[in-house]
Short mmCIF file of C-alpha atoms in Angstrom, two decimals:
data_model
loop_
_atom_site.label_atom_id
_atom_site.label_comp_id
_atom_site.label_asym_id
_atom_site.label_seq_id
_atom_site.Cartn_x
_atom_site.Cartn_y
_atom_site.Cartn_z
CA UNK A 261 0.00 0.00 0.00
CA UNK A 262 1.51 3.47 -1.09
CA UNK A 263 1.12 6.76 1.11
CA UNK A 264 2.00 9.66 -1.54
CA UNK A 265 0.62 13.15 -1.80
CA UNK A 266 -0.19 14.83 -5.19
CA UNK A 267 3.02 16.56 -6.40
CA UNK A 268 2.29 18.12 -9.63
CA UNK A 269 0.01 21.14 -10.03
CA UNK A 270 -2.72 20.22 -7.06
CA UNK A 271 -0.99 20.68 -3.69
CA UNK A 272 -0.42 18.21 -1.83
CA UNK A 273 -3.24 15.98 -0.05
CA UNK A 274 -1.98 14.37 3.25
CA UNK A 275 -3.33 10.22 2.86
CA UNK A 276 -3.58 9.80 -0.13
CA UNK A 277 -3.11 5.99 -0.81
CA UNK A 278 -2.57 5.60 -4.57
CA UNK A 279 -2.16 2.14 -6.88
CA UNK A 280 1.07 1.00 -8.34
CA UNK A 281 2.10 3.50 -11.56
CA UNK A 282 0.91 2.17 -14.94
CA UNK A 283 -2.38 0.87 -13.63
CA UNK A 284 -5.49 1.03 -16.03
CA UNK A 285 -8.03 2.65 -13.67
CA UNK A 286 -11.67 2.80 -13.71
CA UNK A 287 -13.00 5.86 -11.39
CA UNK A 288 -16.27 5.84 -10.45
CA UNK A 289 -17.69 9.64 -10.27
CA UNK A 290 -20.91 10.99 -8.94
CA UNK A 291 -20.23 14.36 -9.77
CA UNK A 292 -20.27 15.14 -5.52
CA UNK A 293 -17.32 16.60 -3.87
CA UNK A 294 -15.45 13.44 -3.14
CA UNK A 295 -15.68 11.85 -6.45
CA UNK A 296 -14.57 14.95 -8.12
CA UNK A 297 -11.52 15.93 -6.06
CA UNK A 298 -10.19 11.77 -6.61
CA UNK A 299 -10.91 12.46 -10.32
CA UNK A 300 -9.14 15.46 -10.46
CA UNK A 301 -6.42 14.62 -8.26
CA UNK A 302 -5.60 10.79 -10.34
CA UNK A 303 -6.14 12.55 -13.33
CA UNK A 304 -2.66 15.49 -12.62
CA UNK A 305 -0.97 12.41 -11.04
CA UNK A 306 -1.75 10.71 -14.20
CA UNK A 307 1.24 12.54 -15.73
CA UNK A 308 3.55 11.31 -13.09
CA UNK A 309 2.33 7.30 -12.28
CA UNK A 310 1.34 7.12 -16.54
CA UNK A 311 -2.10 5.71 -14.96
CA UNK A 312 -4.62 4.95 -17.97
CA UNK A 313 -7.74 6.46 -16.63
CA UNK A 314 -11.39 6.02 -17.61
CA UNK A 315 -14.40 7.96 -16.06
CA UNK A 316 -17.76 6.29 -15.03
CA UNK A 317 -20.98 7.63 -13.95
CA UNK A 318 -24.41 6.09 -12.77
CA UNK A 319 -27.15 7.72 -13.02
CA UNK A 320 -29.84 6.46 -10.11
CA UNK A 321 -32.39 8.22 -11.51
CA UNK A 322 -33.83 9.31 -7.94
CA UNK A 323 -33.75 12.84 -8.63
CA UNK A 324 -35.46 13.71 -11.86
CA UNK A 325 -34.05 16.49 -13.76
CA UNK A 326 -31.05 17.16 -11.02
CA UNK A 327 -29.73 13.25 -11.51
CA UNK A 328 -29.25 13.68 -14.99
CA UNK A 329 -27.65 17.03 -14.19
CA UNK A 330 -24.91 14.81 -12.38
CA UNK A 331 -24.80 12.75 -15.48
CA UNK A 332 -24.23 15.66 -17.57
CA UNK A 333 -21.81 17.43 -15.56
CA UNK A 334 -19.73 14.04 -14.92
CA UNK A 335 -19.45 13.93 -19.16
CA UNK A 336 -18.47 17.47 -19.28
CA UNK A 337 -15.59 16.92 -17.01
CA UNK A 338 -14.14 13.88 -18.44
CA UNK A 339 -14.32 15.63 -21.78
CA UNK A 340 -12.09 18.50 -21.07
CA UNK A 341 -9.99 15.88 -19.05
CA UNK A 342 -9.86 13.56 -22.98
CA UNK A 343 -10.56 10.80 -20.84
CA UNK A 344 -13.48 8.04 -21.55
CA UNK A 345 -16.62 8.29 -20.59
CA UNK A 346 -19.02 5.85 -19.71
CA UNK A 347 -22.45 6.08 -17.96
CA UNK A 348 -26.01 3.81 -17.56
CA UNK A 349 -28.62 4.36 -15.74
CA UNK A 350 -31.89 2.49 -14.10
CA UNK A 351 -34.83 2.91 -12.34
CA UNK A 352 -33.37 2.09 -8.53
CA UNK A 353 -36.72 2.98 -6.72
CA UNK A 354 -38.93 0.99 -8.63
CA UNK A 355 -36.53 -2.04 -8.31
CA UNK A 356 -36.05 -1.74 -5.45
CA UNK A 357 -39.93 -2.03 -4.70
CA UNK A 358 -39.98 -5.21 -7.39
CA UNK A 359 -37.57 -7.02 -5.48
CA UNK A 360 -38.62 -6.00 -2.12
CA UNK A 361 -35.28 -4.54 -1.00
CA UNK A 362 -34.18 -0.95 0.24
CA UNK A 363 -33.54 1.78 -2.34
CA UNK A 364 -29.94 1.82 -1.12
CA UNK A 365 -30.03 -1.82 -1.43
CA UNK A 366 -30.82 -1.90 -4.79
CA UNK A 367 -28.69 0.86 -5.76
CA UNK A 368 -24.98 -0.35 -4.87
CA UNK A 369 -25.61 -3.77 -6.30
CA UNK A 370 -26.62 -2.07 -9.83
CA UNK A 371 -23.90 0.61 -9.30
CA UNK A 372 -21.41 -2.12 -8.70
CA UNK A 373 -22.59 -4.71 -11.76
CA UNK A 374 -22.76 -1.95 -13.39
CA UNK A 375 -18.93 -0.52 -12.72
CA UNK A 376 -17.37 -4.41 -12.67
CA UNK A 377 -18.90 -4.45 -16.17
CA UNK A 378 -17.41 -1.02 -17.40
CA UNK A 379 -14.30 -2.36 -16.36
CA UNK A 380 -14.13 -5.51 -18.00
CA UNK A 381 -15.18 -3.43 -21.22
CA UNK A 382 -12.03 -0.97 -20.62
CA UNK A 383 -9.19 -3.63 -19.92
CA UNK A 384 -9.01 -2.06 -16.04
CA UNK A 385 -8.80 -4.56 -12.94
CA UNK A 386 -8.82 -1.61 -11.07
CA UNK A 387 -11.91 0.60 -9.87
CA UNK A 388 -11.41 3.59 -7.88
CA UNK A 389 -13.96 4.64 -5.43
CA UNK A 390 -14.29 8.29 -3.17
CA UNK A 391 -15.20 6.48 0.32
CA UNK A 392 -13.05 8.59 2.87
CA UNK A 393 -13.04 8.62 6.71
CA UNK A 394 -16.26 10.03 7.42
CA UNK A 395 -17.82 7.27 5.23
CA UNK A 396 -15.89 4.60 7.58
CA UNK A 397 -17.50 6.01 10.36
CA UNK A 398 -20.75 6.51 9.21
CA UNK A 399 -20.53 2.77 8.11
CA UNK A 400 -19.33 2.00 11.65
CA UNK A 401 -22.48 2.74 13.01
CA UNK A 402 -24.93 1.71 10.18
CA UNK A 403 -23.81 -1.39 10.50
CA UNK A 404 -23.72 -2.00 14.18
CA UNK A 405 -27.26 -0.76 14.46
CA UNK A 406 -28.23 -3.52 11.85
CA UNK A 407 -26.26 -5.68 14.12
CA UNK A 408 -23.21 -6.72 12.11
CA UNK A 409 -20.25 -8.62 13.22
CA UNK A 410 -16.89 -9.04 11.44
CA UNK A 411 -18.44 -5.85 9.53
CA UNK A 412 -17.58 -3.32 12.01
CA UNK A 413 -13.88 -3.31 10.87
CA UNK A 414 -15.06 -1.28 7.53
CA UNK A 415 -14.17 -1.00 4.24
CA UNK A 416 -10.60 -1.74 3.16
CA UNK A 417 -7.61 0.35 0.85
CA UNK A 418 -8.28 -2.64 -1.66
CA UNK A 419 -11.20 -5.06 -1.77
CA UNK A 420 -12.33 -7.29 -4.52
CA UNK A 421 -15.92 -5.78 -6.42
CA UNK A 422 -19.14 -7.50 -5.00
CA UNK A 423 -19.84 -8.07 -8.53
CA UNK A 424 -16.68 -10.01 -9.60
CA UNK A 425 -14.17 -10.52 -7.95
CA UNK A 426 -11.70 -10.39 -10.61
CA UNK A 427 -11.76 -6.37 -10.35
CA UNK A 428 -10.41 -4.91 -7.52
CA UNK A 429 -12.16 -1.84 -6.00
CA UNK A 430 -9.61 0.65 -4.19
CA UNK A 431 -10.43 3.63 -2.76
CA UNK A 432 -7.35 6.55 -2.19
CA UNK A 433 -9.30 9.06 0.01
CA UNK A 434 -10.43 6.12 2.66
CA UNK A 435 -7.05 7.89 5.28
CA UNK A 436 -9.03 11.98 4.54
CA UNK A 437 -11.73 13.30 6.62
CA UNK A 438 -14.41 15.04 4.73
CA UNK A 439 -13.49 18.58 5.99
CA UNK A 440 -9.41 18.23 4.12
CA UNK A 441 -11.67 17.30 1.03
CA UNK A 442 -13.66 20.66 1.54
CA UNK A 443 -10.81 22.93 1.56
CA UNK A 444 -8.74 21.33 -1.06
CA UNK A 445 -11.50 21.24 -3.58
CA UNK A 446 -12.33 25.47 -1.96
CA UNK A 447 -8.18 25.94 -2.41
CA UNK A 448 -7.78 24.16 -6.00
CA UNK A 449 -11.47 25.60 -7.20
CA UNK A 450 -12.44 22.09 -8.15
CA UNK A 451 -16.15 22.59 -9.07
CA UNK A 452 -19.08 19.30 -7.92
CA UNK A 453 -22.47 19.09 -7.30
CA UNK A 454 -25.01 18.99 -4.28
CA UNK A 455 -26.98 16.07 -3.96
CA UNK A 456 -29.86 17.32 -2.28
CA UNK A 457 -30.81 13.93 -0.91
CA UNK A 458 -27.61 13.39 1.19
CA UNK A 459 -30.10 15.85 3.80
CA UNK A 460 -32.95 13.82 3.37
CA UNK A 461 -34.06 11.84 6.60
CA UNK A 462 -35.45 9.44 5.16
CA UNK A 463 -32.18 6.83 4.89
CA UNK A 464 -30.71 5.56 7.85
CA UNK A 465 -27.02 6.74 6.89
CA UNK A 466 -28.17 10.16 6.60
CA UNK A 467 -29.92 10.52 10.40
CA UNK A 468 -26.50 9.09 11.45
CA UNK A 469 -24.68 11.81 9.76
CA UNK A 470 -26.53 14.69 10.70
CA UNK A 471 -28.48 13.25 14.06
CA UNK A 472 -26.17 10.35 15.81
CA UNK A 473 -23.05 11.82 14.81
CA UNK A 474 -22.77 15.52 15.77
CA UNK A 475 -24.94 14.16 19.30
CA UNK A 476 -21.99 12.19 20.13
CA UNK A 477 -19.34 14.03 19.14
CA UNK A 478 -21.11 17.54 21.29
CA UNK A 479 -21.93 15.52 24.12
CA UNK A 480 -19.53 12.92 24.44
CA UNK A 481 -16.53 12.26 22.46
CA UNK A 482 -14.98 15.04 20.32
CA UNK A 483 -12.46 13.27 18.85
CA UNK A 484 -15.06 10.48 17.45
CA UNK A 485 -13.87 10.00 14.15
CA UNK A 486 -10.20 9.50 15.56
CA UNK A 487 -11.51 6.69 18.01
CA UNK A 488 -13.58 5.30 15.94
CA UNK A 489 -11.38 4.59 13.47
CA UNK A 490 -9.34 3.10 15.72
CA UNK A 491 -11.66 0.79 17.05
CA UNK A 492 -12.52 -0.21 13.43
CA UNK A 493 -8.88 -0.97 12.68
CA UNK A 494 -8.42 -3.11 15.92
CA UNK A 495 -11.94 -5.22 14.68
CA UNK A 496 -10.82 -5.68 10.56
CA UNK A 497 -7.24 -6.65 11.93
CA UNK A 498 -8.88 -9.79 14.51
CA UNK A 499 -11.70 -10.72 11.73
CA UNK A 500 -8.85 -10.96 9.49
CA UNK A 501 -7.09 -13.11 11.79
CA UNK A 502 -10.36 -15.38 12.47
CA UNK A 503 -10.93 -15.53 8.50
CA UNK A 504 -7.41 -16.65 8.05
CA UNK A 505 -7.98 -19.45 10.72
CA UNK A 506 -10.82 -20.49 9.24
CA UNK A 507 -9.55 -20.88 6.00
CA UNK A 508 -6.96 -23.12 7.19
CA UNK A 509 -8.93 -25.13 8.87
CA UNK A 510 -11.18 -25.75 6.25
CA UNK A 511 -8.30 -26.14 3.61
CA UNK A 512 -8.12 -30.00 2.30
CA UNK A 513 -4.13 -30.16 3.01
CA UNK A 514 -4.69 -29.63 6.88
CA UNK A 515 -4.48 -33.07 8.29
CA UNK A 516 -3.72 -32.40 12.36
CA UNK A 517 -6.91 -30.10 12.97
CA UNK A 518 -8.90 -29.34 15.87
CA UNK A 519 -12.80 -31.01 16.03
CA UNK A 520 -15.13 -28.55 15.15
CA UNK A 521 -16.09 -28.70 18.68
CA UNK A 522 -12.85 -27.69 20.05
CA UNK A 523 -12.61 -24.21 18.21
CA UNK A 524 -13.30 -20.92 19.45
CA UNK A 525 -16.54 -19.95 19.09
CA UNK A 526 -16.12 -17.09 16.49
CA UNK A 527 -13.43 -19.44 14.51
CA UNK A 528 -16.67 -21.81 14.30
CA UNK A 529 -19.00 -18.57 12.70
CA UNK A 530 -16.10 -17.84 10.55
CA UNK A 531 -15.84 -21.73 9.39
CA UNK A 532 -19.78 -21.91 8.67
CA UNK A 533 -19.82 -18.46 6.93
CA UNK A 534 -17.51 -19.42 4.20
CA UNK A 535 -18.58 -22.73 3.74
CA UNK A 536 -22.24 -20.78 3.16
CA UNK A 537 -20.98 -18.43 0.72
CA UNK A 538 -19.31 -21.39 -1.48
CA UNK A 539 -22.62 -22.25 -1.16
CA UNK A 540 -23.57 -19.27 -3.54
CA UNK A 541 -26.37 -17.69 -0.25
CA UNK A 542 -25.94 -14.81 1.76
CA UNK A 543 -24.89 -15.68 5.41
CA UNK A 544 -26.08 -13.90 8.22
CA UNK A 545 -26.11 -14.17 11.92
CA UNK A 546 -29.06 -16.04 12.40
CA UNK A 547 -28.22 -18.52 9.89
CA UNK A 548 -25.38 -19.41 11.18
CA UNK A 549 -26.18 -19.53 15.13
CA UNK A 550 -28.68 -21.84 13.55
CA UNK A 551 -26.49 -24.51 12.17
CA UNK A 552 -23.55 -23.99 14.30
CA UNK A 553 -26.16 -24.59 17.43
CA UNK A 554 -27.98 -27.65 16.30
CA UNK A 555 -26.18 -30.04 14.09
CA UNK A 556 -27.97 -32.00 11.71
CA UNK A 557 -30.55 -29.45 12.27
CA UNK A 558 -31.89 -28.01 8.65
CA UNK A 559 -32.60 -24.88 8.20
CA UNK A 560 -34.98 -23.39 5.09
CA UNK A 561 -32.80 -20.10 3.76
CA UNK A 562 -35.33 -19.98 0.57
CA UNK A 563 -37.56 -22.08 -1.42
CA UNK A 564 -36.13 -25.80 -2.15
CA UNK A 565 -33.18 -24.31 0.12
CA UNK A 566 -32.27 -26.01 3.18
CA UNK A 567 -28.88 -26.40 4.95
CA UNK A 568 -27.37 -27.84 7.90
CA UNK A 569 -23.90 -29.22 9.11
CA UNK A 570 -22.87 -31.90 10.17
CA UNK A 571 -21.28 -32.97 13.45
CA UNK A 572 -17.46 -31.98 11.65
CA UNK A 573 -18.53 -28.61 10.75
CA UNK A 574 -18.96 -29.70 6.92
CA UNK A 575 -22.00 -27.47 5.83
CA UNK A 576 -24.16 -28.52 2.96
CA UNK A 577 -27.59 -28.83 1.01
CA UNK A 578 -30.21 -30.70 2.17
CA UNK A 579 -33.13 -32.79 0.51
CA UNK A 580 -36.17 -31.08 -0.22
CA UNK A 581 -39.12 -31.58 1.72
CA UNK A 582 -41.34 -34.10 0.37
CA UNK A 583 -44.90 -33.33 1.64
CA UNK A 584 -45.73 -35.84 4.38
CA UNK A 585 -47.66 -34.62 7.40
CA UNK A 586 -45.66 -35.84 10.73
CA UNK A 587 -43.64 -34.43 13.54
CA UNK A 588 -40.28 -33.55 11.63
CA UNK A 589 -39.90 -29.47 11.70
CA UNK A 590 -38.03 -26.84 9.76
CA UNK A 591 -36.06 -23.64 10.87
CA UNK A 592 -36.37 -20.81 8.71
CA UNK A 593 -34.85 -17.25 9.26
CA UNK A 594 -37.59 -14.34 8.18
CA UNK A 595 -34.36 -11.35 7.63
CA UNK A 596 -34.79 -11.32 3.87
CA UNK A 597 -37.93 -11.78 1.54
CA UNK A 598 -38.07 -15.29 1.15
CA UNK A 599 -40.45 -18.52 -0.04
CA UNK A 600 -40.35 -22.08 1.17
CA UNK A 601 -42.52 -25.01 0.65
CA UNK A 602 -43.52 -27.22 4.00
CA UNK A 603 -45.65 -30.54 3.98
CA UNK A 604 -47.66 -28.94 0.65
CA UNK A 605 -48.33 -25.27 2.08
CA UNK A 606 -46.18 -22.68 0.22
CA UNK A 607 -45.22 -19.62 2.38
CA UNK A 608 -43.81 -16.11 1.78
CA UNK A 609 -42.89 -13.50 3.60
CA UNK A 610 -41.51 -10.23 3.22
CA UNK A 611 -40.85 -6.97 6.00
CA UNK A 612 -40.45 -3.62 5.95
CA UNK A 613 -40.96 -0.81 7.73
CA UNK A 614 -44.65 0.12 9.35
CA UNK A 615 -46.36 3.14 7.83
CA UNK A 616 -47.41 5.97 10.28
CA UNK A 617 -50.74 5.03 11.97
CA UNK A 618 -51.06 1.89 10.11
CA UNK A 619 -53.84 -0.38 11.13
CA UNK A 620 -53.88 -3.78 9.47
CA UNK A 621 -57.04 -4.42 7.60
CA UNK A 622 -60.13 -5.64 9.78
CA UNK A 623 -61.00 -8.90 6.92
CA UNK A 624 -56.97 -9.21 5.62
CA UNK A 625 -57.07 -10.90 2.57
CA UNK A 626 -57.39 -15.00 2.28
CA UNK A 627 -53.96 -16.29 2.72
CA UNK A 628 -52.36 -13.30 4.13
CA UNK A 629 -51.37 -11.92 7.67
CA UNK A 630 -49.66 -9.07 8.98
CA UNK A 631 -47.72 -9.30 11.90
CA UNK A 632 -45.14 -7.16 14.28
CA UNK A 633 -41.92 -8.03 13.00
CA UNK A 634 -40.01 -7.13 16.00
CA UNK A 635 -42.36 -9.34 18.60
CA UNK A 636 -41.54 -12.44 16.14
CA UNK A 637 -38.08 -11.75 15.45
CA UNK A 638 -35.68 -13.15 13.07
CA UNK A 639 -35.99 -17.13 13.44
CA UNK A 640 -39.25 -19.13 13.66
CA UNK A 641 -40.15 -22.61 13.25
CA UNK A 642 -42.68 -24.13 10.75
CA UNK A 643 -44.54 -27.33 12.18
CA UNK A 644 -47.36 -29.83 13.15
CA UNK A 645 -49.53 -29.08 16.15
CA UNK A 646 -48.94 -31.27 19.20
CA UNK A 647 -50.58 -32.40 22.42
CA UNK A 648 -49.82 -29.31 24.89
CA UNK A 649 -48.93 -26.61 22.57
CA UNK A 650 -50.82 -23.07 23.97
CA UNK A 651 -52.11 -20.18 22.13
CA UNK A 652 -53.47 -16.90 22.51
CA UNK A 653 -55.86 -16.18 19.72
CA UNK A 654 -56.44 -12.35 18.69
CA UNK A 655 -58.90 -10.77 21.56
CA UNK A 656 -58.48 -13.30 24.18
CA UNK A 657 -56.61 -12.61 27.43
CA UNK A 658 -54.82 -15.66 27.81
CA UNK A 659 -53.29 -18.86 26.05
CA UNK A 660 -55.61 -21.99 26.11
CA UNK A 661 -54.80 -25.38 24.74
CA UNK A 662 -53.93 -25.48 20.87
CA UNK A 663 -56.84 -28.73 21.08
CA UNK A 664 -59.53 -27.71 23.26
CA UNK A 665 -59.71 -24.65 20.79
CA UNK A 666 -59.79 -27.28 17.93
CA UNK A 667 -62.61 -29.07 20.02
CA UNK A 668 -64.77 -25.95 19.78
CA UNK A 669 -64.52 -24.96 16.15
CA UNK A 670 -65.29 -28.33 15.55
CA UNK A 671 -61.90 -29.29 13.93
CA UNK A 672 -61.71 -33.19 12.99
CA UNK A 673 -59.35 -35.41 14.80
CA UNK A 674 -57.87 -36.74 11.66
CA UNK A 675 -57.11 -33.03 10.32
CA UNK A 676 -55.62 -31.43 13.50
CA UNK A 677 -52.09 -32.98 13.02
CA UNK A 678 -52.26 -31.77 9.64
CA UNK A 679 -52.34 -28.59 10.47
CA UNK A 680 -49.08 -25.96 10.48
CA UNK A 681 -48.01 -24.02 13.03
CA UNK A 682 -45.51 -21.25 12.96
CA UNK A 683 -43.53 -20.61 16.36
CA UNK A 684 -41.54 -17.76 17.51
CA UNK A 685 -39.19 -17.79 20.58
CA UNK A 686 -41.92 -16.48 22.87
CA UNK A 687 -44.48 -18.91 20.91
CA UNK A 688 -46.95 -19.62 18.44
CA UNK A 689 -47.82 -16.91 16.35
CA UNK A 690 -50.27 -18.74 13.90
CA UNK A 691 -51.92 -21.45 13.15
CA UNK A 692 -53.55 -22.88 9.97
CA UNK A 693 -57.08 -22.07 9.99
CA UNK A 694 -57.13 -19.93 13.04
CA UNK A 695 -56.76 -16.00 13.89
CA UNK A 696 -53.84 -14.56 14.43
CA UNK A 697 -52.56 -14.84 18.27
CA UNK A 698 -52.83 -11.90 20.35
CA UNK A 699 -49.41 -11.08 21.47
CA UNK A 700 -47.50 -10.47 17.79
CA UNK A 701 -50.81 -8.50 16.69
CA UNK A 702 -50.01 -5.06 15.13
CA UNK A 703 -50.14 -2.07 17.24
CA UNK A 704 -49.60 1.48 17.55
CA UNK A 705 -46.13 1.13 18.55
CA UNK A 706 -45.35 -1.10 15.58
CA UNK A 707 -41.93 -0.10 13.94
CA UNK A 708 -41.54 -2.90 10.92
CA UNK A 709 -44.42 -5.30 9.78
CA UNK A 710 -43.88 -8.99 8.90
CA UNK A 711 -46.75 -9.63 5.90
CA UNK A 712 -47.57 -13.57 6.43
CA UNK A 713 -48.94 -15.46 3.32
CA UNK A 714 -49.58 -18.84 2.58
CA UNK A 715 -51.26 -21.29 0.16
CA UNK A 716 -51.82 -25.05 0.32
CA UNK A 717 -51.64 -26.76 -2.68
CA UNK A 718 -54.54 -27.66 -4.74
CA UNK A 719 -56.65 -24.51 -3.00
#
């Protein structure tokens, strides 16, 4: 990793961590104040390192008139720089919606397909991104509110792109607060754009910038950025450490290992997470408490998609179900949208946040539920009904037996152990056939819905 400073016309710009000389380089550019002072800053040291530099721009398409402003302006600068030019754009809000997934979501994975893409079109295997230290912060504390792990350590000087990881994504500005950026763009009369929406309240990285942040740093810690950083250096170096372990454990040439067993609890996460993304899905925490818990135990991650491990840590696919009503069970973790299939009933789900004063619908739709997300949490388990189980149904003050209420609605012997129910940790939150139970119902205090569907086959 080289530390160098701009030594040509530009002054110079303490941090500045720059690739190898003679590197074809891709750099991303929104047209916002980062983005243009790494654009114009590679493109004097261009002269000097004989970089061969490219210019990329997309357009989100969030802002009307202004985003393709950005787009323009973007062109306009590469032009007078003679230096390629290459833009696309999509409608990020409305897939986001389709797929069910935030806007910001949606956006980086297009951005990033769309810049891995670019680059394999140019000859680069380099992209350069604008994240400085402010980002890392700000990243910091998105993610440990959305309860990450390994995470918190940040983004790195050199990563390989999401979207292939042939390309490498660097990003020169990660060492510079936001406020050096501000006066040497103000000193060098490097010209960018507002984006208005970087004030909007409405994302979750934005209330930490202008909320969470400038609380904490008033009231109590000044020097935030300078500890945080810190801290963030401290985690990346030990995940690194656990992610190396893991990978040697896992590696076919190590013959003395440990049991599975015998390792430390986060070498164990580690060892399961990596297994899950050979496994082409998305790990998360729940996921993998699941299977590192319970061995043998499956667990449903999306439709005909069940995993578990085995009692050596090996993780892999399981059988699909085949419809037979019985007592076997399946774990399945509600995070994402998802879709699985259990003894002939197909469910999906989806969350999201809870509109202000929404009020579920008095007659929901057949096949559909809504639920509070946060009373059910994250893991749930799909089975039969059996002797003993309890539930509250909607309206009543207490749980009764699961069969006596079967006895009064007149439910069949034969059919009752056909029926599905769904359990949380703090119980059953539905039953086939039934109303809703009384302590998941939505309220006024509801922060993020789970919608509930379902459909047995052949109805």
């Amino acid at each position: 990793m080289a530390r160098r400073s701009a030594t040509n016309h530009l002054p110079a710009l303490p941090g500045l961590q720059l690739p190898g000389a003679g590197t074809k380089i891709l750099v991303a550019v929104s047209g916002g104040l980062d983005s243009m002072v790494l654009l114009h800053t590679l493109n004097e040291l261009s002269r000097v390192e004989r970089w061969k530099l490219a210019v990329a721009h997309f357009n989100h398409r969030l802002r009307g008139r202004h985003s393709d402003g950005d787009e323009a302006f973007v062109q306009k600068t590469a032009g007078a720089m003679k230096l390629p030019f290459y833009s696309a754009s999509a409608d990020v809000e409305k897939i986001a919606k389709e797929e069910k997934i935030s806007i910001e979501m949606a956006g980086r994975r297009l951005r990033h397909e769309f810049l891995a893409r670019t680059a394999r079109e140019h000859g680069a295997r380099t992209i350069a991104l604008a994240h400085h230290a402010d980002d890392q912060v700000e990243l910091f504390f998105l993610r440990l509110l959305r309860g990450a792990g390994s995470g918190l350590g940040g983004m790195q000087w050199r990563s390989p792109s999401p979207a292939d990881s042939r390309v490498s994504l660097v990003r020169p500005l990660l060492d510079i607060p936001r406020v050096a950026l501000e006066a040497f763009a103000r000193e060098n009369q490097i010209r960018y754009r507002e984006d208005a929406t970087n004030n909007s309240q409405d994302y979750l990285r934005n209330r930490i910038r202008h909320e969470l942040l400038p609380l904490l740093r008033r009231n109590y810690e000044p020097g935030l950025n300078k500890t945080i950083l810190r801290s963030m250096e401290i985690v990346g170096a030990e995940s690194d450490l656990v992610a190396d372990m893991a990978h040697r454990w896992l590696a076919p040439s190590t013959s003395d290992k440990a049991n599975f067993d015998e390792l430390p609890d986060a070498v164990q996460r580690q060892v399961l997470k990596q297994q899950i993304i050979e496994l082409g899905l998305r790990p998360d925490f729940e996921l993998i408490e699941s299977i590192r818990l319970e061995p043998g135990k499956p667990v449903a991650v999306s439709v005909n998609n069940r995993i578990s491990r085995d009692a050596r840590g090996h993780v892999s696919r399981c059988r699909p179900l085949v419809p037979s009503f019985g007592g076997h069970s399946v774990t399945v973790i509600l995070r994402r949208p998802g879709l699985v299939f259990f003894d002939g009933v197909r469910f999906v789900w989806g969350t999201g946040t809870a509109p202000k004063q929404f009020r579920p619908p008095r007659k929901p739709a057949a096949g559909k539920e809504v639920f509070d997300a946060d009373k059910i949490g994250h893991e749930i388990v799909l089975r039969h009904w059996r002797v003993g189980d309890r539930f509250q149904p909607i309206g009543m003050g207490a749980a009764v037996k699961l069969q006596d209420l079967f006895t009064n609605a007149k439910v069949p012997r034969e059919r009752r152990h056909q029926l599905i129910v769904a359990e949380a940790e703090d119980g059953i939150f539905w039953v086939e056939g039934m109303r809703i139970a009384e302590p998941f119902k939505v309220t006024a205090g509801t922060e993020r819905l789970l919608v509930w569907k379902w459909r047995r086959n052949g109805s």
